[in-house]
XYZ file of C-alpha atoms in Angstrom:
727
model
C 194.559 142.307 21.166
C 197.308 144.515 20.605
C 198.249 145.522 23.899
C 200.424 148.732 24.713
C 202.657 148.229 27.983
C 204.092 151.652 27.982
C 208.172 151.379 28.193
C 207.648 147.486 27.992
C 206.614 147.837 24.339
C 203.719 146.612 22.808
C 202.422 142.782 22.698
C 199.884 140.642 20.568
C 197.769 138.771 23.131
C 194.939 136.329 22.481
C 192.155 137.085 24.925
C 188.497 135.413 25.067
C 187.119 137.581 27.741
C 183.666 139.179 26.863
C 184.319 142.802 28.023
C 187.718 142.959 25.985
C 187.722 146.031 23.964
C 189.898 149.149 22.648
C 190.916 151.657 25.275
C 190.418 149.991 28.416
C 193.102 149.445 30.880
C 193.652 146.099 32.527
C 196.406 144.043 34.304
C 198.856 142.159 32.094
C 201.105 139.146 32.856
C 203.700 138.873 30.499
C 206.033 135.958 29.526
C 207.925 134.645 32.510
C 205.271 135.925 34.973
C 204.059 133.675 37.966
C 200.291 133.769 38.822
C 198.562 132.467 41.835
C 198.258 128.498 41.648
C 201.709 127.924 40.172
C 200.507 129.230 36.802
C 203.578 130.230 34.645
C 202.983 132.450 31.775
C 204.670 131.186 28.704
C 204.638 131.951 24.740
C 201.780 130.237 23.230
C 200.049 130.051 20.045
C 195.909 129.609 19.999
C 194.476 128.645 16.955
C 197.401 129.703 14.797
C 197.921 133.060 16.476
C 200.872 133.722 18.715
C 200.255 135.319 22.166
C 202.597 136.908 24.283
C 201.333 137.017 27.850
C 197.811 137.117 29.331
C 195.106 139.633 30.232
C 193.806 139.043 33.884
C 190.827 139.203 35.668
C 190.335 139.867 39.399
C 189.910 135.865 40.230
C 192.913 134.873 38.215
C 195.072 137.089 40.341
C 193.127 136.304 43.472
C 192.538 139.964 43.974
C 188.846 139.801 43.997
C 185.697 137.848 43.396
C 184.807 139.386 39.864
C 184.895 136.479 37.418
C 183.095 138.192 34.575
C 185.868 139.276 32.579
C 188.951 141.413 32.584
C 189.764 143.239 35.372
C 189.235 147.213 34.172
C 191.483 149.595 35.983
C 190.834 153.015 36.322
C 191.167 155.374 32.998
C 194.189 157.464 34.626
C 196.158 154.105 35.813
C 199.697 154.888 34.397
C 200.839 152.335 31.311
C 203.319 149.640 31.966
C 203.742 150.384 35.898
C 203.670 147.545 38.354
C 200.147 146.665 39.359
C 201.067 146.279 42.915
C 202.206 150.089 43.115
C 199.269 151.297 41.315
C 196.818 149.378 43.545
C 198.954 149.796 46.360
C 198.803 145.932 46.953
C 201.794 145.512 49.196
C 200.079 147.362 51.992
C 199.017 145.977 55.480
C 195.530 145.207 56.647
C 194.806 144.970 60.190
C 191.737 142.991 61.570
C 190.627 144.300 64.990
C 188.539 142.507 67.664
C 186.572 145.017 69.590
C 184.396 144.352 72.726
C 181.199 145.427 72.429
C 181.376 148.354 74.584
C 184.184 150.029 72.275
C 181.888 151.222 69.497
C 183.962 154.202 69.057
C 186.666 152.336 67.511
C 184.498 150.789 64.726
C 185.929 153.534 62.452
C 189.336 154.506 60.984
C 188.965 157.803 62.899
C 188.275 155.902 66.200
C 191.165 153.741 65.761
C 193.759 156.581 65.172
C 192.195 158.070 68.129
C 193.214 154.986 70.404
C 196.685 154.619 68.886
C 197.477 158.154 69.254
C 196.579 157.780 72.984
C 198.341 154.672 73.471
C 201.559 155.990 71.637
C 201.475 159.544 72.932
C 200.913 160.884 69.492
C 198.888 163.547 67.885
C 196.205 162.431 65.337
C 196.106 163.858 61.868
C 192.317 164.858 62.323
C 190.164 164.957 58.897
C 189.478 168.551 57.987
C 185.682 168.752 57.275
C 184.714 172.031 55.550
C 180.920 173.038 55.104
C 179.624 172.870 51.704
C 177.905 175.986 50.912
C 174.312 175.333 49.247
C 174.121 176.325 45.841
C 170.166 175.000 45.540
C 167.208 175.879 47.911
C 165.836 172.282 47.530
C 165.135 170.697 51.019
C 162.862 167.733 52.326
C 160.732 168.227 55.425
C 161.683 165.942 58.295
C 159.105 164.866 61.314
C 160.463 163.056 64.231
C 157.314 161.022 65.324
C 159.348 158.944 67.319
C 162.019 161.033 69.152
C 162.690 159.039 71.925
C 164.099 156.471 69.497
C 165.601 159.038 66.831
C 166.257 162.517 68.499
C 168.166 163.694 65.421
C 167.889 163.511 61.675
C 170.396 165.342 59.504
C 169.576 165.495 55.644
C 170.516 167.168 52.527
C 169.259 167.264 49.016
C 171.839 167.109 46.030
C 170.625 167.367 42.487
C 171.865 166.702 39.012
C 174.501 164.107 40.048
C 176.053 161.876 37.328
C 175.910 158.554 38.721
C 177.435 156.812 35.608
C 180.991 158.155 36.960
C 182.599 155.352 38.938
C 184.232 155.855 42.098
C 188.096 156.578 42.000
C 190.160 153.389 42.282
C 191.525 154.545 45.505
C 188.049 154.671 47.122
C 187.005 151.157 45.694
C 190.209 149.663 46.814
C 189.862 150.778 50.443
C 186.297 149.504 50.393
C 187.518 146.292 48.858
C 190.191 145.838 51.597
C 187.560 146.411 54.341
C 185.341 143.765 52.897
C 182.824 145.938 51.233
C 181.977 145.635 47.546
C 181.981 148.581 45.370
C 178.586 149.450 43.995
C 177.932 152.948 42.534
C 179.563 156.490 43.503
C 176.886 157.382 45.859
C 176.620 154.065 47.788
C 180.585 153.670 47.814
C 180.616 157.201 49.255
C 178.218 156.420 52.196
C 180.222 153.126 52.895
C 183.448 155.224 52.878
C 181.876 157.397 55.251
C 181.063 154.685 57.635
C 184.261 153.369 57.447
C 186.080 156.506 57.898
C 184.115 158.387 60.433
C 181.926 155.632 61.967
C 178.536 157.262 60.931
C 175.967 154.932 59.146
C 174.313 156.794 55.894
C 171.768 156.183 53.451
C 170.691 157.987 50.181
C 167.423 158.010 48.832
C 166.742 158.613 45.140
C 164.536 161.877 45.677
C 162.369 161.500 42.684
C 161.082 158.239 44.073
C 159.786 160.101 47.671
C 156.281 160.945 47.943
C 156.031 163.744 50.449
C 158.351 164.750 53.346
C 160.639 162.442 55.654
C 158.799 160.868 58.747
C 160.795 158.678 61.545
C 158.068 156.676 63.232
C 157.372 153.491 64.546
C 156.048 150.714 61.945
C 151.953 150.648 61.581
C 149.879 147.599 61.796
C 150.330 145.294 58.716
C 152.957 147.439 57.382
C 155.429 145.888 54.684
C 158.645 146.651 53.082
C 161.248 145.126 50.449
C 164.809 145.699 51.774
C 167.916 146.295 49.337
C 168.775 142.671 49.456
C 165.378 141.730 48.165
C 163.976 140.434 51.536
C 160.135 141.171 52.050
C 159.405 141.821 55.618
C 156.061 142.291 57.509
C 157.065 144.828 59.910
C 156.483 144.574 63.682
C 155.052 147.482 65.497
C 158.204 147.849 67.788
C 160.411 148.559 64.514
C 161.470 152.134 63.698
C 161.085 152.851 60.043
C 162.002 155.973 57.748
C 159.121 156.783 55.724
C 157.562 159.438 53.530
C 153.974 160.544 53.502
C 152.792 156.988 51.927
C 155.005 154.083 52.721
C 157.991 152.929 54.718
C 161.417 153.645 52.894
C 163.798 152.163 55.235
C 164.416 149.925 58.242
C 165.981 152.620 60.610
C 169.419 151.958 61.473
C 169.675 148.735 59.666
C 168.956 148.690 55.729
C 167.404 150.873 53.398
C 164.339 149.707 51.109
C 164.293 148.809 47.540
C 161.610 151.075 46.182
C 163.385 154.103 47.195
C 167.052 152.979 46.496
C 169.607 154.735 43.939
C 169.769 153.188 40.622
C 171.668 154.041 37.293
C 168.728 156.398 36.480
C 169.015 158.379 39.725
C 169.657 162.226 39.275
C 168.722 163.557 42.660
C 169.281 162.078 46.009
C 168.288 162.636 49.471
C 171.233 161.943 51.944
C 170.742 161.053 55.606
C 172.540 161.025 58.652
C 170.892 160.051 61.946
C 171.405 159.042 65.362
C 169.145 156.339 66.855
C 169.305 155.409 70.513
C 171.010 152.062 70.995
C 168.007 150.437 72.678
C 165.608 151.370 69.918
C 167.623 149.367 67.442
C 169.289 146.562 69.526
C 168.131 143.147 68.633
C 165.726 144.493 65.848
C 167.919 143.297 63.020
C 168.557 140.049 64.619
C 164.643 139.611 65.074
C 164.537 139.842 60.889
C 167.429 137.424 60.593
C 169.614 140.595 59.511
C 173.068 141.939 60.808
C 174.297 144.816 58.960
C 177.424 147.291 59.334
C 174.932 149.979 60.116
C 172.928 147.937 62.648
C 176.422 146.451 64.479
C 177.117 150.379 64.884
C 173.662 151.769 66.033
C 172.997 148.770 68.546
C 176.378 149.675 70.272
C 176.225 153.504 70.060
C 177.188 156.037 67.626
C 178.741 159.520 68.141
C 175.691 161.724 68.644
C 177.411 164.808 67.486
C 178.694 163.155 64.073
C 175.662 163.502 61.970
C 176.481 166.906 60.329
C 179.918 166.141 59.912
C 179.110 162.860 57.996
C 176.796 164.636 55.892
C 179.439 167.667 54.901
C 182.198 164.876 54.341
C 179.914 162.659 51.931
C 178.828 165.663 50.302
C 182.174 166.884 49.423
C 183.073 163.601 47.967
C 179.932 163.272 45.909
C 180.555 166.571 44.375
C 184.241 165.551 43.512
C 183.098 162.199 42.010
C 179.464 162.847 40.473
C 179.167 166.474 40.539
C 175.828 167.870 41.378
C 173.980 170.857 43.330
C 173.757 170.679 46.961
C 170.914 172.105 48.885
C 171.089 173.488 52.729
C 171.759 170.692 55.552
C 168.491 170.102 57.363
C 169.348 169.347 61.052
C 166.141 168.328 63.084
C 166.729 167.807 66.855
C 164.460 166.973 69.631
C 166.235 168.537 72.717
C 163.977 166.580 74.997
C 165.483 163.308 74.140
C 168.665 164.162 72.915
C 171.658 162.832 74.827
C 173.260 165.300 77.070
C 177.019 165.808 77.747
C 177.649 163.541 80.895
C 179.808 164.678 83.608
C 181.932 162.757 86.142
C 183.540 163.435 89.139
C 186.705 161.583 89.819
C 188.100 161.761 93.583
C 191.786 162.049 93.495
C 191.926 159.423 96.588
C 189.945 156.930 94.268
C 192.883 156.424 92.098
C 194.995 154.745 95.063
C 191.850 152.910 96.811
C 190.970 151.751 93.150
C 193.965 151.076 91.448
C 196.462 150.641 94.271
C 198.575 153.055 92.503
C 200.219 156.335 93.313
C 200.452 158.301 90.135
C 201.231 162.100 89.450
C 198.032 164.182 89.131
C 199.484 165.730 86.123
C 199.772 162.307 84.325
C 196.179 161.425 85.378
C 195.339 164.636 83.597
C 197.446 163.961 80.441
C 195.807 160.460 80.157
C 192.147 161.660 80.299
C 192.324 164.757 78.212
C 194.089 162.593 75.539
C 191.198 160.373 75.824
C 188.951 163.175 74.790
C 187.408 164.261 78.261
C 187.377 167.759 79.348
C 188.364 169.132 82.605
C 185.566 171.162 83.946
C 187.114 171.857 87.278
C 189.840 170.916 89.268
C 190.308 171.115 93.003
C 192.588 169.780 95.886
C 189.848 166.797 96.304
C 188.658 165.999 92.918
C 188.215 166.487 89.041
C 185.228 167.155 87.175
C 185.050 165.976 83.500
C 182.979 166.161 80.412
C 182.927 162.814 78.559
C 183.317 163.047 74.861
C 179.894 162.117 72.853
C 181.711 159.119 71.020
C 182.505 157.217 74.516
C 179.356 155.630 75.419
C 181.067 153.180 77.869
C 182.311 155.930 80.265
C 179.477 156.722 82.912
C 180.988 156.694 86.258
C 184.137 157.012 87.978
C 185.049 153.476 87.997
C 185.302 153.793 83.891
C 187.718 156.695 84.405
C 189.723 154.393 86.756
C 189.718 151.484 84.066
C 191.026 153.977 81.303
C 193.734 155.283 83.438
C 195.103 151.813 84.111
C 194.622 150.907 80.699
C 196.717 153.648 79.274
C 199.111 153.672 82.193
C 199.726 150.120 81.561
C 198.288 147.111 83.233
C 201.875 145.714 83.713
C 202.819 148.591 85.775
C 200.349 148.449 88.080
C 201.550 147.273 91.461
C 200.570 143.756 92.990
C 200.631 143.041 96.510
C 198.977 140.066 98.817
C 195.770 141.504 100.361
C 196.115 141.438 104.273
C 193.309 141.632 106.409
C 191.897 140.168 109.498
C 189.575 137.133 109.112
C 187.509 136.120 112.124
C 187.210 132.282 112.568
C 183.466 131.203 113.082
C 182.688 128.677 115.370
C 181.893 125.245 113.995
C 178.853 123.823 115.779
C 178.858 120.107 116.390
C 175.527 119.846 116.270
C 174.974 121.077 112.667
C 175.850 119.478 109.521
C 176.620 121.108 106.400
C 175.073 120.906 102.841
C 178.382 119.825 101.235
C 178.434 116.777 103.898
C 174.761 115.822 102.673
C 175.765 115.802 99.172
C 179.027 113.731 99.551
C 176.860 111.193 101.327
C 174.554 110.866 98.611
C 177.373 110.708 96.026
C 178.655 107.675 98.144
C 175.579 106.031 97.932
C 175.784 106.110 93.963
C 173.632 109.289 93.557
C 174.565 111.953 90.930
C 173.808 115.725 91.610
C 171.972 117.793 89.205
C 170.969 121.319 88.647
C 167.889 122.316 86.771
C 166.140 125.518 86.288
C 164.046 127.137 89.070
C 161.455 127.701 86.043
C 159.109 124.694 85.095
C 156.482 124.410 82.704
C 152.778 125.316 83.892
C 151.567 122.078 82.169
C 154.386 119.925 84.360
C 153.203 121.940 87.603
C 149.521 121.019 86.371
C 150.628 117.303 86.428
C 152.181 117.104 89.729
C 150.140 119.628 92.077
C 146.649 119.823 89.973
C 145.130 123.116 90.996
C 147.766 123.761 93.750
C 149.149 127.521 93.942
C 151.539 128.273 91.312
C 154.131 131.151 91.179
C 153.640 132.467 87.796
C 156.326 134.873 86.513
C 155.165 138.104 84.795
C 157.796 138.125 81.917
C 159.022 134.325 81.573
C 162.074 133.655 79.130
C 159.842 131.287 77.442
C 156.466 129.609 77.419
C 157.723 126.298 79.203
C 159.574 128.131 81.791
C 156.832 130.337 82.985
C 156.337 129.031 86.597
C 158.533 129.114 89.583
C 159.234 125.437 91.238
C 157.313 124.621 94.161
C 159.293 121.281 94.562
C 162.473 119.682 93.229
C 160.367 116.682 91.763
C 159.417 117.974 88.454
C 163.193 118.677 87.558
C 164.164 115.335 88.646
C 161.568 113.748 86.731
C 162.539 115.459 83.673
C 165.975 114.653 83.928
C 164.876 111.030 84.268
C 162.893 111.354 81.122
C 165.958 112.831 79.335
C 168.323 109.837 80.347
C 165.759 107.343 79.325
C 165.476 108.939 75.981
C 169.403 108.331 75.784
C 169.078 104.432 76.803
C 169.977 105.158 80.356
C 167.716 102.497 82.385
C 169.508 102.935 85.729
C 169.112 106.248 87.170
C 169.935 107.733 90.622
C 169.983 111.594 91.024
C 169.731 114.385 93.725
C 169.253 117.795 93.605
C 169.606 120.847 96.261
C 168.104 124.048 95.679
C 165.247 126.522 96.494
C 161.549 125.780 95.897
C 159.105 129.000 96.084
C 155.580 129.237 97.571
C 152.705 131.854 97.231
C 151.499 133.258 100.567
C 149.556 136.519 101.420
C 152.736 138.042 102.613
C 155.055 137.557 99.660
C 156.815 134.336 98.066
C 158.775 132.389 100.643
C 161.623 130.354 99.628
C 162.826 126.897 101.140
C 166.033 125.025 100.689
C 165.001 121.627 99.834
C 166.986 118.313 99.289
C 165.219 115.788 96.668
C 166.302 112.488 95.134
C 165.269 109.871 92.580
C 165.924 106.297 91.763
C 165.066 104.333 88.981
C 165.538 100.950 87.138
C 167.697 98.203 88.523
C 169.057 98.117 91.863
C 172.634 97.416 90.859
C 174.436 97.563 87.493
C 174.828 94.722 85.181
C 177.220 92.278 86.930
C 177.391 88.333 86.919
C 177.484 88.450 90.970
C 173.985 89.542 91.458
C 170.476 89.116 90.067
C 168.911 92.096 87.885
C 166.046 93.281 90.460
C 164.506 97.011 90.182
C 164.759 99.194 93.137
C 161.648 99.326 95.585
C 160.261 101.622 98.584
C 163.072 100.013 100.987
C 165.817 101.193 98.650
C 164.988 104.771 98.908
C 163.887 104.410 102.294
C 167.277 102.873 103.242
C 169.188 106.096 101.690
C 166.969 108.465 103.596
C 167.606 106.594 106.773
C 171.204 106.534 106.054
C 171.208 110.260 105.255
C 169.281 111.027 108.381
C 171.554 109.082 110.448
C 174.340 111.311 109.882
C 172.648 113.515 112.328
C 171.004 111.252 114.861
C 167.691 112.091 116.501
C 164.422 109.871 116.655
C 163.498 109.118 113.008
C 160.019 107.764 112.281
C 157.915 107.321 109.157
C 153.951 107.453 108.979
C 151.755 106.515 105.934
C 151.415 109.747 103.696
C 148.194 108.640 101.624
C 147.150 112.541 101.187
C 149.915 113.374 98.719
C 148.266 113.408 95.342
C 151.457 112.636 93.254
C 152.469 109.926 95.425
C 151.525 106.147 95.495
C 148.758 106.091 98.305
C 150.276 102.588 99.529
C 154.000 103.267 99.071
C 154.732 106.597 100.604
C 155.457 107.859 104.032
C 155.851 111.170 105.619
C 159.339 111.392 107.422
C 159.670 112.661 110.933
C 162.578 113.721 112.937
C 162.095 114.274 116.590
C 158.283 114.397 116.057
C 158.728 117.139 113.515
C 157.445 116.224 109.829
C 160.734 117.036 107.589
C 159.606 115.673 104.090
C 158.195 112.404 102.416
C 159.643 109.477 100.237
C 158.004 106.570 98.386
C 156.742 106.137 94.827
C 155.206 108.211 92.412
C 151.302 107.750 91.721
C 150.899 105.202 88.894
C 148.783 107.440 86.919
C 151.453 110.349 87.204
C 154.135 107.666 86.102
C 151.696 106.903 83.081
C 151.005 110.510 82.414
C 154.806 111.284 82.283
C 155.465 108.462 79.954
C 157.578 106.180 82.513
C 157.976 102.651 81.880
C 158.587 101.624 85.437
C 157.792 102.917 88.964
C 160.144 105.950 90.033
C 161.168 106.150 93.790
C 161.757 109.794 95.189
C 162.250 111.662 98.358
C 162.128 115.539 99.248
C 163.623 116.917 102.628
C 163.721 120.111 104.036
C 167.418 121.117 104.367
C 167.046 122.681 107.710
C 165.479 119.709 109.345
C 168.215 117.585 108.138
C 170.950 119.703 109.100
C 170.390 119.857 112.662
C 172.395 117.093 114.523
C 172.773 115.880 117.949
C 175.887 115.343 119.869
C 176.924 111.582 120.324
C 177.156 110.282 123.631
C 179.591 107.601 124.474
C 178.473 104.550 126.420
C 180.556 101.862 128.090
C 180.502 98.491 126.708
C 178.831 96.086 128.741
C 180.771 93.275 130.596
C 177.645 91.101 131.196
C 176.302 88.658 128.865
C 173.516 89.116 126.178
C 170.357 87.065 126.355
C 168.441 86.762 122.892
C 164.695 85.564 122.749
C 162.654 85.244 119.491
C 158.683 86.280 119.461
C 156.567 85.921 116.533
C 153.040 87.468 116.515
C 150.146 87.817 114.170
C 148.476 91.390 113.725
C 146.379 92.957 111.179
C 148.353 93.966 107.768
C 147.425 97.699 108.382
C 149.669 97.689 111.532
C 153.078 99.540 111.326
C 156.275 97.835 112.266
C 157.263 101.189 113.842
C 154.343 101.310 116.151
C 154.858 97.944 117.355
C 158.620 98.248 118.186
C 157.514 101.283 120.094
C 154.927 99.141 122.314
C 157.786 96.571 122.684
C 160.405 98.915 124.098
C 157.975 100.692 126.385
C 156.845 97.239 127.594
C 160.302 95.750 128.111
C 161.776 98.829 129.780
C 165.625 99.090 130.265
C 166.450 95.554 130.025
C 165.793 95.406 126.139
C 168.714 96.493 124.397
C 167.824 96.064 120.613
C 165.107 94.662 118.485
C 165.451 93.024 115.003
C 162.707 92.548 112.609
C 163.992 89.331 110.996
C 160.655 87.664 109.291
C 157.418 89.151 107.699
C 154.832 86.446 106.526
C 151.579 86.300 105.170
C 149.818 83.411 103.373
C 148.687 79.682 103.813
C 148.065 79.238 107.677
C 147.499 83.033 108.138
C 144.138 84.810 107.713
C 144.128 87.117 104.808
C 143.731 90.447 106.861
C 146.441 89.384 108.826
C 150.461 89.252 108.985
C 153.055 87.467 110.845
C 155.922 89.320 112.124
C 159.190 87.848 113.741
C 161.412 89.842 115.876
C 164.668 89.009 117.493
C 164.919 90.687 121.109
C 168.249 91.092 122.585
C 168.553 91.537 126.692
C 171.266 93.131 128.645
C 171.961 95.392 131.401
C 175.406 97.405 131.942
C 175.492 96.759 135.812
C 174.912 92.893 136.209
C 173.776 89.649 134.526
C 169.962 89.225 133.905
C 167.976 86.246 135.449
C 165.899 84.051 133.564
C 162.862 85.319 135.780
C 163.586 88.828 134.688
C 163.653 88.068 131.059
C 160.540 86.169 131.194
C 158.920 88.896 133.105
C 160.008 91.266 130.190
C 158.883 88.895 127.795
C 155.116 88.461 129.527
C 155.051 92.171 129.627
C 155.911 92.417 125.781
C 153.248 89.703 124.899
C 150.357 91.432 127.075
C 151.064 95.053 125.606
C 150.858 93.769 122.331
C 147.643 91.871 122.726
C 146.107 95.130 124.196
C 147.388 97.521 121.690
C 147.157 95.449 118.371
C 145.058 92.264 119.175
C 148.018 90.372 118.413
C 148.402 86.786 118.703
C 151.429 84.787 119.431
C 152.040 82.654 116.780
């Protein structure tokens, strides 16, 4: 290749690129140039031909991703000029992170407005002139879903020359914003998107059949998008269609069947306003995320559509020529957003920000933000919110803007001072934290599970028991409100077992829900679960599994915090509990919960290899306590007697102890059960119970006769009540 480098002279360069041809302008790296990757350009001889430099592509200069050949520059690029200057490569690219509420800054114009406000500078607003139509062509537009698209602006442009490329300055600005140049029509719509923040689309006019309809997708309707993805449209998807089929997924992406191509001569430009809620989540539902959906989901200026059409028209006429038709602006006033008006009381500035600020400065800040003063009285201002600020709705939003512009660092800081009334702390009531700490001290771990459970899990535990079903569940396996804490505990147990944790001790405190005629009452419950070995692996003790008495001991210890008369009765009527290893829990005669082993069939259904022990208590019944009463220590000796009796196996030890205390009277201080036996020497239906009895009075020493009298009374009562025999 003979290369003309202007004032630098002419050079002979060997080049193997497929697009090397006479007349094109490309980057030249002369001898001595340093390329990315530490590539030093030197004089070389290739196949006997000397080469004095290198013609470059985009990837070789790391200035793009086109690796098909030489980087072809614009035809008007000056010969011999520094490539950095020609393409303005020494500029700065700013990458901004935005919160979702600031959609107005998703454009150069929006960022410029913000910079102007923060720095008290005037903004060089873009002057957009209306383009006079020279052709009468127009396409009829019907808004069949005005609640989702209340405004649709369009314009026909005929006789364009799409073979003309976009100017290099347009291509470079798009590239530095992360957008690849395609053709002049697509480039202009993308440029307006970045410049003004209004997503646009262009249809090939010759591919349309009839007018434009903005409507919801129909049943079994399909579309193939510009990226080649074929979609079965959902009924809640908004589409742009002609009289025959859907042309684009509204606010997300255009369709391939109506796309602009190298043969396009006539186009239809569109610029619409879509309500954010009509577009939100639709792209994600199809596995898409586009520049258009990103903006429409957050909110686009509803007064911007006509400006965008005029701006795009002028740019297209300058690049590809054409005959523009009139602008068709269709608006449904019933659903079109109205200008929001907000009242800001002047006293709110101090009460909300703790700041005394000159009203003149407040007005200066808010008017620079684009708000228009409608009224100004001694008490308040009335402002009209600009159409591009979707995040300003109430007076608190105005306070936030004042604080932001005025400067957070300048807001005064002070320690809040207010009167605090100290509440009485009851001596006869515990708190939930003390219950949790006690269980943690007994080697339990607290968990927090969802209040929603799988309806199938509810069925497994409670059968046809009344379920509190949700009308709008977040998923199918979370469609029922829990009526007990046990399903969550068991599900957590299974998760632990799946992770090779064979010793589990859990508890949870939370609300359970019931279904009643008057509504859905809620109760605070406390539940626990133990499973597996009684203690962790250790040389000092044998590896034995937990049983009924482990969970009973934990519950007794917990209830002992508040005192009271604690008793247990068989609970054979609980369908999800083991009929022979479960008990109701009573405190001072009131039923407050239950404990025991899960029913074996339930454990089998849930896939539990071993028996799980559980308890569930009403928190309110546990929190109530009693004041402890001090008693003097007796100075007189204790007397111990043992008694062993044989009773039916069905008899409860608790009931027997009650009879013993009643029969012995005040002289009996303590009862200890120290042996339970059944086997040889005892009838199969009976068992032997051995009790240690301690007698003592605080006022005097007991005589042998008094003790014997008490023992005789105890034995007589046991014989009468339980048909007991002295062993």
